[in-house]
Short mmCIF file of C-alpha atoms in Angstrom, two decimals:
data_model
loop_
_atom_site.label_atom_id
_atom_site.label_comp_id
_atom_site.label_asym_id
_atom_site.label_seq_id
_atom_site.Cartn_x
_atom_site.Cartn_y
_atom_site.Cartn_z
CA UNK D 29 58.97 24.33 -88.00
CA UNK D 30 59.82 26.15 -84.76
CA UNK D 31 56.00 26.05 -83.66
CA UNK D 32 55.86 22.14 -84.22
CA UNK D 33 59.35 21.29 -82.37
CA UNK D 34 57.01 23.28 -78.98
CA UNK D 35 54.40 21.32 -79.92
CA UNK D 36 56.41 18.01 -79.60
CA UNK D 37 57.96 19.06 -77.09
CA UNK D 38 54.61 19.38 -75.09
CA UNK D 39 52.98 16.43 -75.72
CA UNK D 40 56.19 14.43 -74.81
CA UNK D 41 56.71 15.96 -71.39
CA UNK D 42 53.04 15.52 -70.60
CA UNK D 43 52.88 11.76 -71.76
CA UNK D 44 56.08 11.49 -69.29
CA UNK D 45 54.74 13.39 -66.90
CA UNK D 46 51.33 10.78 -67.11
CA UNK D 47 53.80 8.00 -67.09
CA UNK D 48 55.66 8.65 -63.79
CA UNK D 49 52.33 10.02 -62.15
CA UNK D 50 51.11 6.41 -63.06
CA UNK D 51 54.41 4.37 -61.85
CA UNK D 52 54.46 6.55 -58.11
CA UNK D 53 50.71 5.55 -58.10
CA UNK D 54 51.33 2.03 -58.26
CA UNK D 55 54.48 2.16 -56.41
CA UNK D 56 52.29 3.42 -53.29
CA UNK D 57 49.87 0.48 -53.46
CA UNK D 58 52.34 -1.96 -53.70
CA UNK D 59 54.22 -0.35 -50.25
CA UNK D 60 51.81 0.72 -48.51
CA UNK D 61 51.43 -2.38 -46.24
CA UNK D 62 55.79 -1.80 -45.39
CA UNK D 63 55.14 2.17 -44.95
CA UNK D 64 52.40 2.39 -42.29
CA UNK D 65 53.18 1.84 -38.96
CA UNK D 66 52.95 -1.94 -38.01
CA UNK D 67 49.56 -3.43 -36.00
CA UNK D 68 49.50 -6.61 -34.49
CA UNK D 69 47.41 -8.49 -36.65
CA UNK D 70 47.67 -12.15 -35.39
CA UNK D 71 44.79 -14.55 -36.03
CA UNK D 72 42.93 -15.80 -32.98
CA UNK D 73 43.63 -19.64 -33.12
CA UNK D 74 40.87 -21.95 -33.40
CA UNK D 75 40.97 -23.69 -29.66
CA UNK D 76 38.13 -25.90 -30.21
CA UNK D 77 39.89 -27.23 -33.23
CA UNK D 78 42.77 -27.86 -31.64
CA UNK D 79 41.27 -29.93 -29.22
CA UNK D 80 39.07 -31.77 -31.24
CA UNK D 81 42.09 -33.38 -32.79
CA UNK D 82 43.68 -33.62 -29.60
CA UNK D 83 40.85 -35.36 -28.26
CA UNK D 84 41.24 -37.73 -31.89
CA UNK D 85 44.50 -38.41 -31.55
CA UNK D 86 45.43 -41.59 -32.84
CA UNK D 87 42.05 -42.77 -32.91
CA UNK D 88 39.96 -43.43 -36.05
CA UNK D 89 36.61 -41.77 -35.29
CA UNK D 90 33.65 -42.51 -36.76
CA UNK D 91 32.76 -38.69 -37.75
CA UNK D 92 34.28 -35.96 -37.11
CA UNK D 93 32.53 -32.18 -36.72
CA UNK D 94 34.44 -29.36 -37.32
CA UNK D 95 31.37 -26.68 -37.40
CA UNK D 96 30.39 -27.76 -34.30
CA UNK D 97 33.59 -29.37 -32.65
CA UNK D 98 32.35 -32.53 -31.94
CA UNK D 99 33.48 -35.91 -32.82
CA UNK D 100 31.84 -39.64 -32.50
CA UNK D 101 33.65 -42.78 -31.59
CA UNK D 102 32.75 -46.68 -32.25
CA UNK D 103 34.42 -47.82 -29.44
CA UNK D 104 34.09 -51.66 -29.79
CA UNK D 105 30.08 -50.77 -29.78
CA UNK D 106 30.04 -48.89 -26.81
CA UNK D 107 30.15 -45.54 -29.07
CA UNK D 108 30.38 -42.25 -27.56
CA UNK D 109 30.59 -38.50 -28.96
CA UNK D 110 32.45 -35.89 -27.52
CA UNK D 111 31.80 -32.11 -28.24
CA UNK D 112 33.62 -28.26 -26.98
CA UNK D 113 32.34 -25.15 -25.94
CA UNK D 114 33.81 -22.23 -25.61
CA UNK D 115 32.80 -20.23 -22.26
CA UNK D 116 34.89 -17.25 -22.23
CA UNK D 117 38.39 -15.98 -24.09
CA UNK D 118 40.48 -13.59 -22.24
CA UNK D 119 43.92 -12.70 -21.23
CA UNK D 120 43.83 -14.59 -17.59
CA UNK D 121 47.04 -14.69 -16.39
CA UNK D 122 47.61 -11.08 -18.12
CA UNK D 123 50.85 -12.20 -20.99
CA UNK D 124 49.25 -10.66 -23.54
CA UNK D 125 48.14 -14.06 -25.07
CA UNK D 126 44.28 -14.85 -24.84
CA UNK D 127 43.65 -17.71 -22.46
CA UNK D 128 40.33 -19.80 -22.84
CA UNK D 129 37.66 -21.36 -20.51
CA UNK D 130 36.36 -24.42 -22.52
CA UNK D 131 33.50 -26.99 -21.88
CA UNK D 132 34.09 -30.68 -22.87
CA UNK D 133 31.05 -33.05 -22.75
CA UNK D 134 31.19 -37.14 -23.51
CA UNK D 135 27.77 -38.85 -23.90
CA UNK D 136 27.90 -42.34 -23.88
CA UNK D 137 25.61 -44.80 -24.99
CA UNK D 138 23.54 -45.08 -21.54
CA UNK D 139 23.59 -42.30 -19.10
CA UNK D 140 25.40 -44.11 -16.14
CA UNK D 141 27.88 -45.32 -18.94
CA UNK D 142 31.69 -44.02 -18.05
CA UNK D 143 31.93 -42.48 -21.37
CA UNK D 144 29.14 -39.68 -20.30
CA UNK D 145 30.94 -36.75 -18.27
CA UNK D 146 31.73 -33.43 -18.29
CA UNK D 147 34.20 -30.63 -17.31
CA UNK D 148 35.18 -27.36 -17.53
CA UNK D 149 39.21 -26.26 -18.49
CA UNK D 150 40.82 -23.61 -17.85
CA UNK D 151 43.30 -23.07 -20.83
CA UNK D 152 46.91 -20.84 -20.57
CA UNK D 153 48.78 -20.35 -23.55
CA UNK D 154 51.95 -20.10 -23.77
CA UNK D 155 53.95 -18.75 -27.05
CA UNK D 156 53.63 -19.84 -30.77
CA UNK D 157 49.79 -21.34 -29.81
CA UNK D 158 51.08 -23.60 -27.33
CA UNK D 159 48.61 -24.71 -24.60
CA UNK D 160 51.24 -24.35 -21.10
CA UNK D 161 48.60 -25.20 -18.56
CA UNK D 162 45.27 -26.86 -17.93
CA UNK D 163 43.08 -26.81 -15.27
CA UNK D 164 40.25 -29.11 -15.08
CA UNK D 165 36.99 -28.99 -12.81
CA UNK D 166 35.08 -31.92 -13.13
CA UNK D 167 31.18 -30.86 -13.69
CA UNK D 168 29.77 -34.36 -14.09
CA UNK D 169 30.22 -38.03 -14.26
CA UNK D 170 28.22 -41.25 -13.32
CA UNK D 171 29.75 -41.83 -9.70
CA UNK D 172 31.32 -38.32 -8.74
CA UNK D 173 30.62 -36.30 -5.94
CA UNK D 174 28.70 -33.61 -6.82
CA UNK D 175 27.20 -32.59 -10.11
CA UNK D 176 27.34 -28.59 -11.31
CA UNK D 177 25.16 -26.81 -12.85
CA UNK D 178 23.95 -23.57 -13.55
CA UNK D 179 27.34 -22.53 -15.09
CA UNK D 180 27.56 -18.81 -16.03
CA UNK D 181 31.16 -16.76 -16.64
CA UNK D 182 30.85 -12.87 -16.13
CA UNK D 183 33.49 -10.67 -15.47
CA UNK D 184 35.87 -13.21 -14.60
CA UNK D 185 33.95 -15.45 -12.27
CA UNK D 186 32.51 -18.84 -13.01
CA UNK D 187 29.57 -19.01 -11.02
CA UNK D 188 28.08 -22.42 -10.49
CA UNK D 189 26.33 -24.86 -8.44
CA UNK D 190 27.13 -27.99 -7.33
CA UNK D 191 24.69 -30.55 -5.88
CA UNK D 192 25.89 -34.39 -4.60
CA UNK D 193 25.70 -36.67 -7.04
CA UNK D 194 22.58 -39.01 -6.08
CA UNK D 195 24.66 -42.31 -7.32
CA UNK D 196 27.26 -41.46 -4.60
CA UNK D 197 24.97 -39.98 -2.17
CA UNK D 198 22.56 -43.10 -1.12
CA UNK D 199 19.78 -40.81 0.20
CA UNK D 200 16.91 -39.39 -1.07
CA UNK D 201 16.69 -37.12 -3.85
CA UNK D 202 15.02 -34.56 -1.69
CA UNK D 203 17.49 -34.80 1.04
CA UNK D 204 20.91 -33.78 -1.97
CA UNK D 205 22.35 -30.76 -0.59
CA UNK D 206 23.49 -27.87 -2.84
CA UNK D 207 26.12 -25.36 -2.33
CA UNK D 208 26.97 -22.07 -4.52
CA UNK D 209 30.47 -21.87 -6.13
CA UNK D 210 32.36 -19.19 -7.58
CA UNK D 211 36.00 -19.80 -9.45
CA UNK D 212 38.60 -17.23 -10.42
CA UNK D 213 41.87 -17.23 -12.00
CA UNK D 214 44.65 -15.93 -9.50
CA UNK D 215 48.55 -16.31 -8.87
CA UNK D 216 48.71 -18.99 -11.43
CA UNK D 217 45.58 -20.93 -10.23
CA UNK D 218 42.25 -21.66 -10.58
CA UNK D 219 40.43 -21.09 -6.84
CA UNK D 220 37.11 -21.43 -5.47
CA UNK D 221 36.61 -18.65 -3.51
CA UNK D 222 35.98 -19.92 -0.27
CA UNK D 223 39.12 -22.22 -0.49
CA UNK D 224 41.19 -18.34 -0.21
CA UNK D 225 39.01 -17.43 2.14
CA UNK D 226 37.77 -20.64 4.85
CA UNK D 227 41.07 -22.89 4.56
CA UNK D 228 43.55 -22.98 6.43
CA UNK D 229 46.27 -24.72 3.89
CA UNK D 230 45.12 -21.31 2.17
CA UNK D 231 46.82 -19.40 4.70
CA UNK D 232 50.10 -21.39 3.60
CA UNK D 233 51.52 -18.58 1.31
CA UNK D 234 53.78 -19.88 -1.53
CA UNK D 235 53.39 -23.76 -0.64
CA UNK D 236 56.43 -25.99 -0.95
CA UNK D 237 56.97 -29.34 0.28
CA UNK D 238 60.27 -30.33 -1.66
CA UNK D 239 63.20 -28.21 -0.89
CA UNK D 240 65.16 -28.59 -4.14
CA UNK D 241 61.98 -28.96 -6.40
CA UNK D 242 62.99 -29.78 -10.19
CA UNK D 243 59.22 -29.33 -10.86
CA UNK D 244 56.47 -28.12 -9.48
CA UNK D 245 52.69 -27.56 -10.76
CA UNK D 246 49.59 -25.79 -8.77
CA UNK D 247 46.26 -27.21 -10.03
CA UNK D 248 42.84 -27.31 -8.69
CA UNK D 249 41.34 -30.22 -7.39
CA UNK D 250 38.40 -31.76 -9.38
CA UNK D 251 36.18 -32.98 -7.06
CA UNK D 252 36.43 -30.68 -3.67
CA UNK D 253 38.04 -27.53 -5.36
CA UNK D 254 41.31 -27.04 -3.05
CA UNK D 255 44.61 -26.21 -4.31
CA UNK D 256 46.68 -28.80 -5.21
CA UNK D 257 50.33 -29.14 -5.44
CA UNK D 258 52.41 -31.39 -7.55
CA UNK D 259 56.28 -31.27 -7.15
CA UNK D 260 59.40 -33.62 -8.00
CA UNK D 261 63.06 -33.92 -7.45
CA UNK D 262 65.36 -35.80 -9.55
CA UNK D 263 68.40 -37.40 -8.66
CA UNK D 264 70.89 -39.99 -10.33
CA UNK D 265 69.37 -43.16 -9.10
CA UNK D 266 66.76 -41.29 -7.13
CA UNK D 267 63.07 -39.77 -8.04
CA UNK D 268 60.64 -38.12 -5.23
CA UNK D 269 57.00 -37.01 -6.24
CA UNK D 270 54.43 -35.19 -3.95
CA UNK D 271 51.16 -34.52 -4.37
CA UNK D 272 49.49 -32.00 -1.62
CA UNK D 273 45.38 -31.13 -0.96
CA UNK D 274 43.03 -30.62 1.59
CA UNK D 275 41.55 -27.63 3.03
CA UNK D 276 41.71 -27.53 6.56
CA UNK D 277 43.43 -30.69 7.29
CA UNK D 278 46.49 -31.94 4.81
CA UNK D 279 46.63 -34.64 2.45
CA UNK D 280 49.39 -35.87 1.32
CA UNK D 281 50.77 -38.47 -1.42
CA UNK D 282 54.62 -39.29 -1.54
CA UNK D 283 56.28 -41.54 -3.70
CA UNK D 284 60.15 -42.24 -4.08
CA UNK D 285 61.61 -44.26 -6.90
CA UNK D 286 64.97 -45.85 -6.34
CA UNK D 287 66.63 -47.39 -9.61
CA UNK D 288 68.61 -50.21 -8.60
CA UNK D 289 69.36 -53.87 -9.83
CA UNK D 290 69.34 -55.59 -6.21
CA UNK D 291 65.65 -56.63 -5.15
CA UNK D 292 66.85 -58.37 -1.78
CA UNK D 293 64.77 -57.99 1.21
CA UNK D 294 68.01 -56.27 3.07
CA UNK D 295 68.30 -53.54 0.39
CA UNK D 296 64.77 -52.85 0.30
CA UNK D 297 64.84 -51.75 3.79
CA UNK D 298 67.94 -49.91 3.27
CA UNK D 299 66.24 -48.17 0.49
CA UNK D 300 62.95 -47.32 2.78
CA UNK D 301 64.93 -45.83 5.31
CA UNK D 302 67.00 -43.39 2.97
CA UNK D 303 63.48 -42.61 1.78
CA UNK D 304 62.45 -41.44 5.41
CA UNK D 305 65.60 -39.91 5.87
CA UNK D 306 65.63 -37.70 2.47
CA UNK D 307 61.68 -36.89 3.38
CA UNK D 308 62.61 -35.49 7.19
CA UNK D 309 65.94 -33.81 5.34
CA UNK D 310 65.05 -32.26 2.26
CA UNK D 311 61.41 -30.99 2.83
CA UNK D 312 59.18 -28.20 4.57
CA UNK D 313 57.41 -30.92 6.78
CA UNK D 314 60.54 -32.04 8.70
CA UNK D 315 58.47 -32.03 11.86
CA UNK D 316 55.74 -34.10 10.51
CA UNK D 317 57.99 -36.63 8.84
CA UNK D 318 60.18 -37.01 11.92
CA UNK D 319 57.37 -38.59 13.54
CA UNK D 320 57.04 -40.81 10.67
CA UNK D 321 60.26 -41.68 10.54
CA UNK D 322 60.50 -42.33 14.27
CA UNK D 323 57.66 -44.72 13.74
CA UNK D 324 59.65 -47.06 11.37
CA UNK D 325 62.68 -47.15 12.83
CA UNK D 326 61.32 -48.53 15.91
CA UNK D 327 58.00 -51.08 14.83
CA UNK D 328 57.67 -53.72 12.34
CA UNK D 329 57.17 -52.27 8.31
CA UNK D 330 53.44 -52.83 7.40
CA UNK D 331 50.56 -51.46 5.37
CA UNK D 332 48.50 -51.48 8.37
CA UNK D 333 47.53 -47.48 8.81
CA UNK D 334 49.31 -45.65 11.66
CA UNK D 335 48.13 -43.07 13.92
CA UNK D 336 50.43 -40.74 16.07
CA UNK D 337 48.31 -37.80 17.50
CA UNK D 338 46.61 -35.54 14.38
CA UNK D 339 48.56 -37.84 11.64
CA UNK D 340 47.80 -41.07 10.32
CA UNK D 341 50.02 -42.75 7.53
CA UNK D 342 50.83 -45.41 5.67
CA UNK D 343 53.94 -46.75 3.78
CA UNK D 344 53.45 -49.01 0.77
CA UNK D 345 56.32 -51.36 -1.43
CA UNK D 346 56.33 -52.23 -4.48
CA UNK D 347 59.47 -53.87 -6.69
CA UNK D 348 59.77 -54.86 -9.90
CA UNK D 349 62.72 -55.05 -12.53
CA UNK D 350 65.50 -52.37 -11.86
CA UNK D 351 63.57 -50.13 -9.52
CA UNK D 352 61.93 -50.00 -5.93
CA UNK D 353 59.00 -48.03 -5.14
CA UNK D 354 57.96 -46.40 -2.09
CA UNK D 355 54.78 -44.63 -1.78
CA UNK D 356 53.81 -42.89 1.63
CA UNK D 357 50.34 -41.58 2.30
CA UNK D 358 49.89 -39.16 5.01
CA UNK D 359 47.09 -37.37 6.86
CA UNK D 360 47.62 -34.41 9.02
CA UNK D 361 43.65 -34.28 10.54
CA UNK D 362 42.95 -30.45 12.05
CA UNK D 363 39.31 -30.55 11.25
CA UNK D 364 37.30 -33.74 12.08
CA UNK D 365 34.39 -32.19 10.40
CA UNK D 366 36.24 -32.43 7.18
CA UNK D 367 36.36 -36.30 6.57
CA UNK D 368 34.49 -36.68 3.51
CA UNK D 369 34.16 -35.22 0.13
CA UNK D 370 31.08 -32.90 0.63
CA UNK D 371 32.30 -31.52 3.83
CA UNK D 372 35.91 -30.22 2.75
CA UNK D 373 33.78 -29.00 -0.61
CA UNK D 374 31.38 -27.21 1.60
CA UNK D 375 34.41 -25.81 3.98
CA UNK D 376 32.51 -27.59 7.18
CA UNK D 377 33.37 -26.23 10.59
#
C-alpha cells in the first residue's frame, strides 16, 4: 500500500511538473514581443501612393494604376495620364524621417499639348506621414526655358542637364546651348550649385525682406534655379506678400491687400501711400523703397514702368468688393548680362 501511495505520488508531481513546464512555455511566446527591448519598426509609407491620390483628388479618372503609380484622365477628350517615380529616399534635412526625391510626368494627347510636362520634387516630411515641404524643378514642358535631361541622383546630388527649349528658343536646333547642373539639399533648400557659389543674392545670408514676417517659405525657382523667398505679414485690415529671386540682380514681387468698404478714388490713394510708407518702414530694403516712395509722392500714379538709376518699378491697382489691391514690381539691375532666362540660369558675367 505504502509502495503505491510513492508511486502516485510520482506520477502526479511529474504530470504537474509537465503542466507548468508547458504553461511558462507558452507564457514566453505570448510576451516575448513586451520583454525584448523595443526597435523602431515603422513601415516606410508608400509616397507614390500618396500622391497618386493626391494628384486624383476630386477627379473621376478614367483608370487608375497602383503597381505602377500612374493614373489616366478623360479630360473633356483631351485625355492625359500622369505617372511617379521615385529617384532617391533619404533623410535630407537629417529629422530622422526619410525625405523623397520624386519624378512626376503628364503626357498629353499631342506632344506640344499643356498636359505633357515634367518635374522633379523634392519631398520633406514632417511627423505622422505628413508631407511639410515641396520643392519643385520643372524638367519639361511645351514652352519652358530649358528642357533637362540626363537626370542621375548619387550621393546626394542630382546631376542634370539642361538645354533651351527649341519652342522658346527661335534658333536653330544646332545653335541650343546646354549647361551642366548639379542640385543639393542644404539649410532648408534645394540649390543649384552655382547659385551658392556665382550669385551675389547668395551672398545675402539669412534673407529677409519683411521685418515682422508671419510667414515665410524658401523654395527654388523652377525655371532659372535661384533661391526664392516667399514671406507675409498679417494685420487687422492689412495683408503684405513678397516674393524675392534673381541671382545677381533682384527681383522682386510685392503685393498689399487693404480690406476696406470705401472704393473712392481719394481713399485709394490714401491706401497706396500707407502701402509705400509700411514698405520703406517695416522692411530690409528701406533704401530701395525710399526711392520708390519718393517717386510717387512727387509724379502722377501710373503703370507706365519707372526707372531711377539700377531700379525700375512699377505699381499696379486693382479694387473690387471690400478690398484694394496693390501690387509693386521691382527690379534692382546689378548685372546687365543677366536679362533673360538663360543668362541668370547660366550665371552670365
Amino acid at each position: 500500500m505504502k509502495s503505491v501511495l510513492i508511486v502516485l505520488l510520482f506520477l502526479l508531481f511529474n504530470c504537474g511538473k509537465k503542466q507548468t513546464e508547458k504553461k511558462t512555455l507558452n507564457q514566453s511566446v505570448s510576451i516575448s514581443k513586451d520583454d525584448m527591448p523595443i526597435r523602431e519598426t515603422k513601415q516606410k509609407i508608400d509616397i507614390l501612393k500618396i500622391l497618386l491620390d493626391e494628384e486624383i483628388g476630386n477627379e473621376k479618372p478614367e483608370k487608375v494604376d497602383y503597381e505602377n503609380y500612374s493614373v489616366s484622365f478623360r479630360n473633356n477628350g483631351d485625355s492625359y495620364s500622369v505617372s511617379f517615380l521615385k529617384i532617391a529616399s533619404e533623410d535630407l534635412n537629417k529629422d530622422g524621417i526619410e525625405d523623397y526625391i520624386i519624378e512626376r510626368n503628364s503626357e498629353g494627347m499631342l506632344g506640344g499639348n499643356a498636359n505633357t510636362n515634367s518635374e522633379i520634387s523634392y519631398i520633406i516630411m514632417g511627423k505622422d506621414d505628413h508631407i511639410q515641404d515641396k520643392h519643385r524643378i520643372l524638367t519639361y514642358a511645351p514652352f519652358s526655358y530649358n528642357i533637362l535631361d540626363n537626370i542621375a541622383y548619387k550621393n546626394g546630388v542630382l546631376k542634370a542637364t539642361a538645354t533651351q527649349n527649341y519652342r522658346t528658343y527661335s534658333i536653330p536646333e544646332e545653335e541650343l546651348e546646354s549647361a551642366d547642373l548639379s542640385f543639393i539639399y542644404k539649410d532648408g533648400n534645394v540649390y543649384e550649385e552655382t547659385y551658392l557659389s556665382n550669385c551675389e543674392l547668395a551672398k545675402w545670408k539669412n534673407k529677409k525682406v519683411l521685418k515682422n514676417a508671419s510667414e515665410s517659405f524658401r523654395t527654388i525657382d523652377m525655371h532659372n534655379y535661384t533661391e526664392v523667398l516667399n514671406e507675409k505679414f498679417n494685420a487687422e485690415d492689412f495683408e503684405c506678400t513678397v516674393e524675392l529671386s534673381g541671382c545677381d540682380n533682384l527681383d522682386l514681387i510685392v503685393e498689399g491687400n487693404f480690406i476696406t468698404s470705401d472704393l473712392s478714388q481719394k481713399n485709394i490713394d490714401s491706401k497706396r501711400k500707407q502701402f509705400l510708407n509700411f514698405l520703406f518702414q517695416n522692411t530690409s530694403l528701406a533704401e530701395d523703397f525710399k526711392i520708390v516712395q519718393s517717386y510717387y509722392l512727387s509724379n502722377p500714379v501710373s503703370e507706365e514702368l519707372v526707372t531711377k538709376g539700377k531700379l525700375s518699378f512699377n505699381i499696379f491697382t486693382n479694387k473690387e468688393k471690400g478690398k484694394i489691391n496693390f501690387r509693386l514690381v521691382l527690379n534692382k539691375d546689378n548685372n546687365q548680362n543677366q536679362a533673360e532666362n538663360w543668362e541668370i540660369t547660366t550665371r552670365k558675367k
